[in-house]
Tab-separated table of C-alpha atoms in Angstrom:
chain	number	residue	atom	x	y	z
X	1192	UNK	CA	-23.523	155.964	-14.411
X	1193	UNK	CA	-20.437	157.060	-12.445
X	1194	UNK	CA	-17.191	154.437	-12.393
X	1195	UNK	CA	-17.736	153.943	-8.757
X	1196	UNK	CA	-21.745	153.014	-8.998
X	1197	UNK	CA	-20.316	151.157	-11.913
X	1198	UNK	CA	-17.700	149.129	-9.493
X	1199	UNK	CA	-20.645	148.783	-6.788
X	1200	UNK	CA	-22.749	147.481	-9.021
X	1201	UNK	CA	-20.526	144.826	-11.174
X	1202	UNK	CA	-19.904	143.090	-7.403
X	1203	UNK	CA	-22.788	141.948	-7.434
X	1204	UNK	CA	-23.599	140.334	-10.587
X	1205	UNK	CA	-23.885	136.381	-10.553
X	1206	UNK	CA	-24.086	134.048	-13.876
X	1207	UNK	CA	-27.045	133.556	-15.624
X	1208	UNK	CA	-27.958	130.294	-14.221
X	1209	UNK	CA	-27.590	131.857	-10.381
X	1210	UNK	CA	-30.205	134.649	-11.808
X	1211	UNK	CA	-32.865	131.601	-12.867
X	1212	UNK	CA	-31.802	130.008	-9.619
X	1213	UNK	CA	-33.062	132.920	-8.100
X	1214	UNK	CA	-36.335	132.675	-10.084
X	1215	UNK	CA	-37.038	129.217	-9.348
X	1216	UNK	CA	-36.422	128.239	-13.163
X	1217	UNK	CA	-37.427	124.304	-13.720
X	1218	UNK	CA	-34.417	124.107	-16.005
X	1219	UNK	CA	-31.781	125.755	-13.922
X	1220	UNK	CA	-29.949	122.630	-13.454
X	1221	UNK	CA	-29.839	121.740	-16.578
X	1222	UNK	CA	-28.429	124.555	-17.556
X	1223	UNK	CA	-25.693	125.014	-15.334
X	1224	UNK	CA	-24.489	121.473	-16.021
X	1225	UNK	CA	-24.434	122.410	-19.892
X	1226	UNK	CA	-23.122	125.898	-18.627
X	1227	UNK	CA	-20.471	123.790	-17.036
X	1228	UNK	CA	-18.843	122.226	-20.162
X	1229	UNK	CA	-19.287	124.799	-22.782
X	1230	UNK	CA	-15.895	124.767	-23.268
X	1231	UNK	CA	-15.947	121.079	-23.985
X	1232	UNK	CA	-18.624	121.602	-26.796
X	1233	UNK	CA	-16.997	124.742	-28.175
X	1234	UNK	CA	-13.409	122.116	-28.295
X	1235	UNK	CA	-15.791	119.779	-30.465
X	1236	UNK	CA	-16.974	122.616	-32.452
X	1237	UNK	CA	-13.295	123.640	-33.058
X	1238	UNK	CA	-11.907	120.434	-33.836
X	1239	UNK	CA	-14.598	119.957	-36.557
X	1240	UNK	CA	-15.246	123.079	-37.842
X	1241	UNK	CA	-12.142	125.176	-36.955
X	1242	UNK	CA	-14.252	127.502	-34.502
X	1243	UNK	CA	-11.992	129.333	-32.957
X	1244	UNK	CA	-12.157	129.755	-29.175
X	1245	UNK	CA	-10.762	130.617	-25.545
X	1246	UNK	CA	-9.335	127.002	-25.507
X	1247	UNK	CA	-8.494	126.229	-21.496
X	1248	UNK	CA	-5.453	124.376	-19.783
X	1249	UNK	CA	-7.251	121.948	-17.686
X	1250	UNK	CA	-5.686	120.687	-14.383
X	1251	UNK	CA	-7.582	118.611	-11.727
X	1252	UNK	CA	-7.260	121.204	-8.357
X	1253	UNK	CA	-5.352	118.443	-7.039
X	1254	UNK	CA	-2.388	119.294	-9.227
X	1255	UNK	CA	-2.354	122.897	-8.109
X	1256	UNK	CA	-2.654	121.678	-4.242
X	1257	UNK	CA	-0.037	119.167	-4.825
X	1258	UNK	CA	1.542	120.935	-7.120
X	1259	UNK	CA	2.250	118.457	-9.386
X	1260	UNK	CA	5.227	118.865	-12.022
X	1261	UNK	CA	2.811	119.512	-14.467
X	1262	UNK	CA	0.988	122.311	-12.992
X	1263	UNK	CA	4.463	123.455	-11.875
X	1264	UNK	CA	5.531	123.412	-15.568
X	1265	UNK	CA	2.662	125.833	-16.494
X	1266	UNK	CA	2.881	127.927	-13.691
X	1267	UNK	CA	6.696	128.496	-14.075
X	1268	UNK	CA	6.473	129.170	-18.136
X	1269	UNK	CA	2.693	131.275	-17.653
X	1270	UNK	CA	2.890	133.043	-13.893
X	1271	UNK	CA	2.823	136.389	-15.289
X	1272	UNK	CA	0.447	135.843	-17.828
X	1273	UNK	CA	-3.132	137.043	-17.552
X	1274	UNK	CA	-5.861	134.795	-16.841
X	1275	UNK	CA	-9.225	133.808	-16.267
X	1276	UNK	CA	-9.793	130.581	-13.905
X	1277	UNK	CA	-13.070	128.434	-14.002
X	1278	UNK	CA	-13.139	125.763	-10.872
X	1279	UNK	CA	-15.956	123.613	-12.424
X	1280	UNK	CA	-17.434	120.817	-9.843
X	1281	UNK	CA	-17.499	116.989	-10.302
X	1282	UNK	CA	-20.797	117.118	-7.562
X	1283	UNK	CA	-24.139	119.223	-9.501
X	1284	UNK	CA	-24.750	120.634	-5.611
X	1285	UNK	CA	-21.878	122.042	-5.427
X	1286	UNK	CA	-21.249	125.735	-6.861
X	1287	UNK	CA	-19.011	127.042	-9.893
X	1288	UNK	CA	-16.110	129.239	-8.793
X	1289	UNK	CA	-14.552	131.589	-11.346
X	1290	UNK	CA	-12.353	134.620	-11.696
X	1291	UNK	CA	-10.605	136.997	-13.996
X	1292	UNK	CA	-8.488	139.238	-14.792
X	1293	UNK	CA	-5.429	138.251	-12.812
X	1294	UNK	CA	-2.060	136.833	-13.322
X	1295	UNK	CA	-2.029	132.543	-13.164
X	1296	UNK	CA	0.473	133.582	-10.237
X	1297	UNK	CA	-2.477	135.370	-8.704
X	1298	UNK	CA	-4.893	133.046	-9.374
X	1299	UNK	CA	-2.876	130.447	-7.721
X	1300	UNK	CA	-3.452	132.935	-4.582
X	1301	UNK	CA	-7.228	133.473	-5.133
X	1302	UNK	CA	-7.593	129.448	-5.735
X	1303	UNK	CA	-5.975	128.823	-2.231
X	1304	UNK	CA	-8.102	131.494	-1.242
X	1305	UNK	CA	-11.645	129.222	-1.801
X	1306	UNK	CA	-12.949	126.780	0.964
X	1307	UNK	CA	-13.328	123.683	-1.491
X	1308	UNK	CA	-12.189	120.647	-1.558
X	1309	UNK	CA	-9.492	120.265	-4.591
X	1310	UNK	CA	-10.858	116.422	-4.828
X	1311	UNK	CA	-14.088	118.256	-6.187
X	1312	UNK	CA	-13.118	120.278	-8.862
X	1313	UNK	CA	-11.403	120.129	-12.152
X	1314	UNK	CA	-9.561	123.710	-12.651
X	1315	UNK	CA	-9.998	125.618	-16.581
X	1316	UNK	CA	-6.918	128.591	-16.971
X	1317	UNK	CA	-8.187	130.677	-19.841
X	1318	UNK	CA	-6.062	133.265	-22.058
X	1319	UNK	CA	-7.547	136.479	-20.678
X	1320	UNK	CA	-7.022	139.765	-23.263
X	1321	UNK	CA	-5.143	143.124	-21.821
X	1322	UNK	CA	-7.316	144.639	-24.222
X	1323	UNK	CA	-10.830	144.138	-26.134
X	1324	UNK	CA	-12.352	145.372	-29.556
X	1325	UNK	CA	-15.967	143.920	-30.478
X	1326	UNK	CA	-17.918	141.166	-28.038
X	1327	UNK	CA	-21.406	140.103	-29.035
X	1328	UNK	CA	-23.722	138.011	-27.484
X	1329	UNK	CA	-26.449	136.804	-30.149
X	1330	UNK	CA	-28.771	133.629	-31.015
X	1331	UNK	CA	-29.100	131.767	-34.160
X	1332	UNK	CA	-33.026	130.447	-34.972
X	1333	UNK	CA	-35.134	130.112	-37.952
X	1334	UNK	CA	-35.338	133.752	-37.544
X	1335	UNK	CA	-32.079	134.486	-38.045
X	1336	UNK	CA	-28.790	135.789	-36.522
X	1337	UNK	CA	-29.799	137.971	-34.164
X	1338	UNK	CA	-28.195	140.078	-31.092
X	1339	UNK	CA	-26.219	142.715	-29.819
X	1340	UNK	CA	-22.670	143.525	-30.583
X	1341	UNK	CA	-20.379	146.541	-28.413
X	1342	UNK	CA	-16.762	147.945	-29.325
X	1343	UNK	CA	-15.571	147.117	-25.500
X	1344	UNK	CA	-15.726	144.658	-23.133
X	1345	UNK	CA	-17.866	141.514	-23.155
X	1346	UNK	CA	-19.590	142.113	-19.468
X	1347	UNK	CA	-21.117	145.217	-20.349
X	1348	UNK	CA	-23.348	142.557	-23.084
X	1349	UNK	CA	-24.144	139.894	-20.562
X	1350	UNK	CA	-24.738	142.580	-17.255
X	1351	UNK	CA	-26.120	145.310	-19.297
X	1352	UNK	CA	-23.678	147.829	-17.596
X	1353	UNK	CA	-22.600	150.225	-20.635
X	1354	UNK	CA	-18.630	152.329	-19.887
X	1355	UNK	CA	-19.440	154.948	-22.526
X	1356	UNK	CA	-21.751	154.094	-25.866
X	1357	UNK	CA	-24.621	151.064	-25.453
X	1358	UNK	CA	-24.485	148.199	-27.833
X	1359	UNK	CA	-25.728	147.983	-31.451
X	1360	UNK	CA	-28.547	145.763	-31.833
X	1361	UNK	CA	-28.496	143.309	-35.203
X	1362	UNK	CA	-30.448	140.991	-36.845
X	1363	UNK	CA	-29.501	138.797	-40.244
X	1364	UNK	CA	-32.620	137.529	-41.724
X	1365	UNK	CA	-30.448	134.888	-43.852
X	1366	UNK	CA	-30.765	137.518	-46.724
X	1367	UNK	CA	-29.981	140.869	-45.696
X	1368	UNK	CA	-28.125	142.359	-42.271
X	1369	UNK	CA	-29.736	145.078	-40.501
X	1370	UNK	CA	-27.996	147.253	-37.642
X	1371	UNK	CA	-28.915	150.098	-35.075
X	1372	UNK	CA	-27.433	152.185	-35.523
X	1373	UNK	CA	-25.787	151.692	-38.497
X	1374	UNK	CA	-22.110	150.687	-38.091
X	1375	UNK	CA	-19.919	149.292	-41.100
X	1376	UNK	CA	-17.194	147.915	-39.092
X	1377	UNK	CA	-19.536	145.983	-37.231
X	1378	UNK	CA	-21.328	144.477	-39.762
X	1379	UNK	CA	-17.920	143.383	-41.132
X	1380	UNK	CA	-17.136	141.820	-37.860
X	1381	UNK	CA	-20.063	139.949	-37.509
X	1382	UNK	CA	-20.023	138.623	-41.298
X	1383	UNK	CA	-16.600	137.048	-40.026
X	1384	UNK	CA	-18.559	135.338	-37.035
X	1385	UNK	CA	-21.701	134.170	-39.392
X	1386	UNK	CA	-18.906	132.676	-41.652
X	1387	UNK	CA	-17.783	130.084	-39.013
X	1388	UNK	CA	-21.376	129.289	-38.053
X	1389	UNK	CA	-22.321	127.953	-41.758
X	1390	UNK	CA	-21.731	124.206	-42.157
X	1391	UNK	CA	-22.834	123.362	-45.747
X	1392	UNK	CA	-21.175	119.525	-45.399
X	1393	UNK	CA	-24.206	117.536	-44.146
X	1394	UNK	CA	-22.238	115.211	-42.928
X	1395	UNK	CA	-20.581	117.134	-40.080
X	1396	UNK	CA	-24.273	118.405	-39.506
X	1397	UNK	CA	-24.997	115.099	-38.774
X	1398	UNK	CA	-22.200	114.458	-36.432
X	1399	UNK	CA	-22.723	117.652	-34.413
X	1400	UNK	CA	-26.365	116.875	-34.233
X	1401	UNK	CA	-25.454	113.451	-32.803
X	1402	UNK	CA	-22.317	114.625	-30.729
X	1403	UNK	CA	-24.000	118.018	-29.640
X	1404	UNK	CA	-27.506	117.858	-30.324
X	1405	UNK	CA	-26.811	120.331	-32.737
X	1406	UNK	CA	-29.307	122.002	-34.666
X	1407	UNK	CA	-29.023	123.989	-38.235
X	1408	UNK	CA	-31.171	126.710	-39.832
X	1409	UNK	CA	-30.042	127.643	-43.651
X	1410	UNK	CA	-27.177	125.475	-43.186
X	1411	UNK	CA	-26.064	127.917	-39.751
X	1412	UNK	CA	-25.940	125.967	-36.321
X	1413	UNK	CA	-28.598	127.079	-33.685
X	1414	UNK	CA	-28.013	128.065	-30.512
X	1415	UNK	CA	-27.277	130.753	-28.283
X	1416	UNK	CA	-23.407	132.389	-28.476
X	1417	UNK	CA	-21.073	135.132	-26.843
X	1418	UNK	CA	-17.238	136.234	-28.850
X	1419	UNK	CA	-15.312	138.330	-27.894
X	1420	UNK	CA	-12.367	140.289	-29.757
X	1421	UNK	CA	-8.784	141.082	-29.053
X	1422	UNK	CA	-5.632	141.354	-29.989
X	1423	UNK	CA	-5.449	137.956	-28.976
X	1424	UNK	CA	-7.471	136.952	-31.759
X	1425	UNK	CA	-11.740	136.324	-32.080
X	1426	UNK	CA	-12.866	133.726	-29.923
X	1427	UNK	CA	-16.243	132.267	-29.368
X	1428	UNK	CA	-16.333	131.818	-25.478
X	1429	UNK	CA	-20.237	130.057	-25.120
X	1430	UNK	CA	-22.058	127.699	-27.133
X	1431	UNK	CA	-25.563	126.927	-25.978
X	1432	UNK	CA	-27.735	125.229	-27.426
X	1433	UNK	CA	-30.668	124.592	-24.732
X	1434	UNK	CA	-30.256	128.277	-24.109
X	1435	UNK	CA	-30.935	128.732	-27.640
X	1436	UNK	CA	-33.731	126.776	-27.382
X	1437	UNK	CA	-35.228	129.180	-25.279
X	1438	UNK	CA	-35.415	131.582	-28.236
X	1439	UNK	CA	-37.090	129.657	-30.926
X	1440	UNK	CA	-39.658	132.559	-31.309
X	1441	UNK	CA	-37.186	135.399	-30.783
X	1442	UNK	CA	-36.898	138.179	-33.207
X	1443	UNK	CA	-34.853	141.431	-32.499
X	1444	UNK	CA	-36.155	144.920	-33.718
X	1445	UNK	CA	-33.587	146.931	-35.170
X	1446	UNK	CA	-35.606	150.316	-35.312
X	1447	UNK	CA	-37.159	152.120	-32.350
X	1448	UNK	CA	-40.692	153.529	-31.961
X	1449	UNK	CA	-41.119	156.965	-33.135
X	1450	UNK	CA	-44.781	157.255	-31.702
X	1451	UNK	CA	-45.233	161.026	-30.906
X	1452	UNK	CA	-47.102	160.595	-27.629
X	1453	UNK	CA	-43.987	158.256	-26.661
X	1454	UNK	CA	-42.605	159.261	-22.880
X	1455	UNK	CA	-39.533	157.403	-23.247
X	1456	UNK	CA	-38.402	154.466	-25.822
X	1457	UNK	CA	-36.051	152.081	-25.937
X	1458	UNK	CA	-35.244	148.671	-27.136
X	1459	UNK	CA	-37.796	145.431	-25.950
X	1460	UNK	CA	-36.513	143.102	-23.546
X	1461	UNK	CA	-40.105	140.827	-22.903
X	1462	UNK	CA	-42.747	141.678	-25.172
X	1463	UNK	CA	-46.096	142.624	-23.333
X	1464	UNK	CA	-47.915	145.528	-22.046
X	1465	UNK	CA	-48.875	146.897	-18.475
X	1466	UNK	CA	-50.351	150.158	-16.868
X	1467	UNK	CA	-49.264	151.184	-13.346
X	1468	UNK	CA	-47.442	153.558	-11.024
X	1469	UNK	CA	-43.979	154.187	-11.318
X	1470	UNK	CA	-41.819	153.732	-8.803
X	1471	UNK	CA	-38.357	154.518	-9.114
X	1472	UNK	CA	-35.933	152.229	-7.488
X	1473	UNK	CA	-32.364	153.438	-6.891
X	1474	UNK	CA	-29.443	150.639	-6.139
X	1475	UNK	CA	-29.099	152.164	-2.755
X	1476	UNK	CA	-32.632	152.049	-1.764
X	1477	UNK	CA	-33.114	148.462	-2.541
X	1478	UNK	CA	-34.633	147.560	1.185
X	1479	UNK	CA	-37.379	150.128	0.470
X	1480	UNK	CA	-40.966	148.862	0.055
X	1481	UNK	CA	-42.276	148.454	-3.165
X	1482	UNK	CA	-45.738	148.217	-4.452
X	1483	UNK	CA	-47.112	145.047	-5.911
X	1484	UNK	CA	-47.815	145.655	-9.516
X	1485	UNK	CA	-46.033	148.762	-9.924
X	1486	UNK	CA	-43.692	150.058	-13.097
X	1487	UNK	CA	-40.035	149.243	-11.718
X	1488	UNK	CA	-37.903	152.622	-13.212
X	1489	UNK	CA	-33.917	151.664	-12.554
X	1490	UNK	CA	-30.895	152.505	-13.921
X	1491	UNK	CA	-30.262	148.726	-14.417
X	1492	UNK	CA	-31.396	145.662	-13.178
X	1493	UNK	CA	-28.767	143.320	-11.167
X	1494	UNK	CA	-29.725	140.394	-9.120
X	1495	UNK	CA	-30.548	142.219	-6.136
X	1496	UNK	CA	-33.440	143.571	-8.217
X	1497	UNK	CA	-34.904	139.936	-8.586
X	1498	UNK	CA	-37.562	140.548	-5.828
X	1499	UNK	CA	-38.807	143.907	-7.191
X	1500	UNK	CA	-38.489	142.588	-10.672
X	1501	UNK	CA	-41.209	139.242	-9.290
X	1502	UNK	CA	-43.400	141.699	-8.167
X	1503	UNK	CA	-43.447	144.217	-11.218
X	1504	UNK	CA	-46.323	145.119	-13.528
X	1505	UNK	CA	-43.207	146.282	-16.314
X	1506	UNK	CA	-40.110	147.025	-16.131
X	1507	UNK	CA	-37.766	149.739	-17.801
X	1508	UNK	CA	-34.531	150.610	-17.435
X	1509	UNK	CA	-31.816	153.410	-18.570
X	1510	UNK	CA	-29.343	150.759	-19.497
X	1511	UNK	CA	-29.357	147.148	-20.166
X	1512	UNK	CA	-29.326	144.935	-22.968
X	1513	UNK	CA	-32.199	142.827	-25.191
X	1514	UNK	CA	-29.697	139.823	-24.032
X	1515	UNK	CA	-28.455	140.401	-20.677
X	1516	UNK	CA	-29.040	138.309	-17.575
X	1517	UNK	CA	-32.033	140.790	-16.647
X	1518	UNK	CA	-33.701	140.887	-19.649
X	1519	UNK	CA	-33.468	136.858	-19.967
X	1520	UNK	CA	-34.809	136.475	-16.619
X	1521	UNK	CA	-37.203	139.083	-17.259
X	1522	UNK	CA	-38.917	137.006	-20.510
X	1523	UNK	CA	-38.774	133.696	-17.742
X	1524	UNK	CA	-41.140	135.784	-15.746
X	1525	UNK	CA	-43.286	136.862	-19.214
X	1526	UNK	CA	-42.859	140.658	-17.378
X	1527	UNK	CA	-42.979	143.109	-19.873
X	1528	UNK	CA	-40.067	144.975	-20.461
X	1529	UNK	CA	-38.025	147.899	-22.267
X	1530	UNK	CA	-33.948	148.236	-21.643
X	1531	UNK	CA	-31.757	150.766	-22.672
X	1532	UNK	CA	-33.691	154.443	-22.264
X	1533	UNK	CA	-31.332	156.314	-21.580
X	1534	UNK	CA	-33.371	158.380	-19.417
X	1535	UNK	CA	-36.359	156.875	-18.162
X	1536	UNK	CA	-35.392	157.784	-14.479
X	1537	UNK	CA	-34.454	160.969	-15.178
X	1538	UNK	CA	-38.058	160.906	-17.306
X	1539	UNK	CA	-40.657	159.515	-15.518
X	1540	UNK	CA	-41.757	160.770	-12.462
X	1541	UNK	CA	-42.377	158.441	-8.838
X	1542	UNK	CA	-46.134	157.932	-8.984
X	1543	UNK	CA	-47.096	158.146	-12.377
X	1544	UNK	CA	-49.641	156.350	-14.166
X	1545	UNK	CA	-48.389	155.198	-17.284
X	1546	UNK	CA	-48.412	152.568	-19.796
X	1547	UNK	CA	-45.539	150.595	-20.549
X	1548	UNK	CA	-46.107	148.943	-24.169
X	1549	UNK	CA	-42.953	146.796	-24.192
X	1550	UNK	CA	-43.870	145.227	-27.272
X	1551	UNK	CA	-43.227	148.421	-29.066
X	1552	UNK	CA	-40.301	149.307	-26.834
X	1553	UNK	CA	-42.226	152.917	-25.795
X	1554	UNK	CA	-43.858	154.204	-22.273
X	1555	UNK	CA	-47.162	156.175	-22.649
X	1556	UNK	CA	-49.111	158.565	-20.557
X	1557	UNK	CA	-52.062	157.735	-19.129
């Protein structure tokens, strides 16, 4: 994918809770409002268990419209410093506002910027890295520790857009770790995240359960995670565990079909199968029509997709992730589908009858 299809593309991605929003998800409220706080929960999780994370200044917006000594304190010692800023609403209706990547000073701009009222919002500054090594984005069930992990930065996890190499795709039974493809340095990186997920002292399970509505499997706490690392340090940057609880049944496969007859393979993102036409759907061409219960080909799903995607025998895609916003939204809609091809539009031909058997992560001729 060029860098400028890349720069289209990455304007129009939305949270995860705007993508189930879009799906008419029962629990989408509920979710944002956790979504909301996460940073509260992971500052529980830290003060109990030493997790380390992107801890935020907090300021009510009022003290950056009044400018209040304090905010003029932080803004004075931290202008130049890079940032990411989270406007989180007091009212449910109202919407989460966020940015990053620019000086406070700039962010001071961008804030003035928003048609909000300051009364309405409480205003998170987060340490945002020049640079980034590893980010992951994983779940912890009964199953295991299980995810994706990338040497680069932490969107191309979440949006499935990949700069150069895609992610490596894990799994930790509680016994042994598995990887694809294999990668040392990885699997020492994400021994160093398991470590501050095991809580042998039953007593701070206990609290956690009560204070978070934690859960624990094998003495690890549950729930559904993103880190990133820098030379800022490792940080865990989202602790949910409802989202978690979506994956009670979720197992990642850390080896790839090798079925000879196979079209194209790739890595499951919904388990199912489907036979259908292809029809190839290029970001550009999104106002063409599409054909109910057709094979949606893309390069990668964003929310613009989310019509085609309703409307979608299967779905595969050249990039993408087994955790990103598409494929979660994706399993909401039980649609089978297989992310990260490589090729599959280059592949796969418009009209095609094929078979996509997600399950397996593999496209078949018909």
């Amino acid at each position: 994918m060029s860098d400028n299809r890349l720069a289209e593309l990455l304007k129009t991605q939305k949270s995860l809770t705007e993508w189930l929003q879009d799906i008419g998800h029962q629990d989408t409220e509920a979710l944002r409002r956790e979504d909301n706080e996460k940073r509260e929960r992971l500052k529980v999780l830290n003060r109990t268990i030493n997790l380390p994370f992107d801890e935020p200044v907090q300021f009510e917006a009022t003290d950056i419209t009044n400018r209040t000594l304090k905010f003029k304190t932080y803004l004075k010692d931290h202008g130049q410093d890079l940032c990411a800023l989270r406007l989180i609403p007091k009212d449910k209706a109202l919407p989460k506002l966020r940015m990053r990547g620019k000086t406070v000073s700039e962010a001071v701009v961008w804030f003035h910027e928003q048609e909000i009222d300051s009364k309405d919002y409480r205003a998170d500054f987060m340490p945002h890295p020049p640079d980034y090594s590893w980010a992951t984005i994983f779940v912890v069930n009964r199953h295991g520790i299980q995810g994706e992990i990338i040497f680069g930065g932490h969107h191309q996890l979440t949006q499935g857009f990949h700069d150069s190499s895609p992610p490596l795709v894990f799994r930790y039974d509680f016994t042994d770790w598995h990887i694809l493809p294999d990668n040392k340095d990885a699997i020492r990186h994400l021994k160093i995240l398991a470590k501050h997920l095991k809580v042998a002292d039953k007593t701070i399970q206990k609290a956690l359960k009560e204070g978070l509505g934690a859960s624990f499997s094998h003495d690890y706490l549950e729930g559904y995670f993103e880190t990133t690392d820098s030379s800022l340090g490792t940080w865990f940057i989202d602790y949910s565990p409802s989202l978690g609880h979506l994956y009670n049944d979720f197992v990642v496969k850390t080896s790839i079909s090798t079925q000879s007859n196979a079209i194209v393979s790739g890595q499951t993102g919904c388990n199912g199968q489907a036979t259908g036409r292809v029809q190839i759907v290029d970001p550009t061409k999104l106002d063409e029509p599409f054909a109910e219960g057709s094979i949606l080909v893309c390069p990668v799903t964003t929310p613009l997709y989310v019509p085609l995607m309703q409307k979608a025998a299967a779905i595969v895609t050249d990039q993408g992730g087994i955790l990103s916003h598409a494929a979660i939204v994706a399993r909401e809609l039980k649609i089978p589908c297989i992310v990260a091809t490589g090729n599959a539009t280059k592949v796969l031909k418009n009209g095609q009858t094929v078979t996509v058997d997600a399950t397996n992560g593999i496209v078949l001729p018909v």
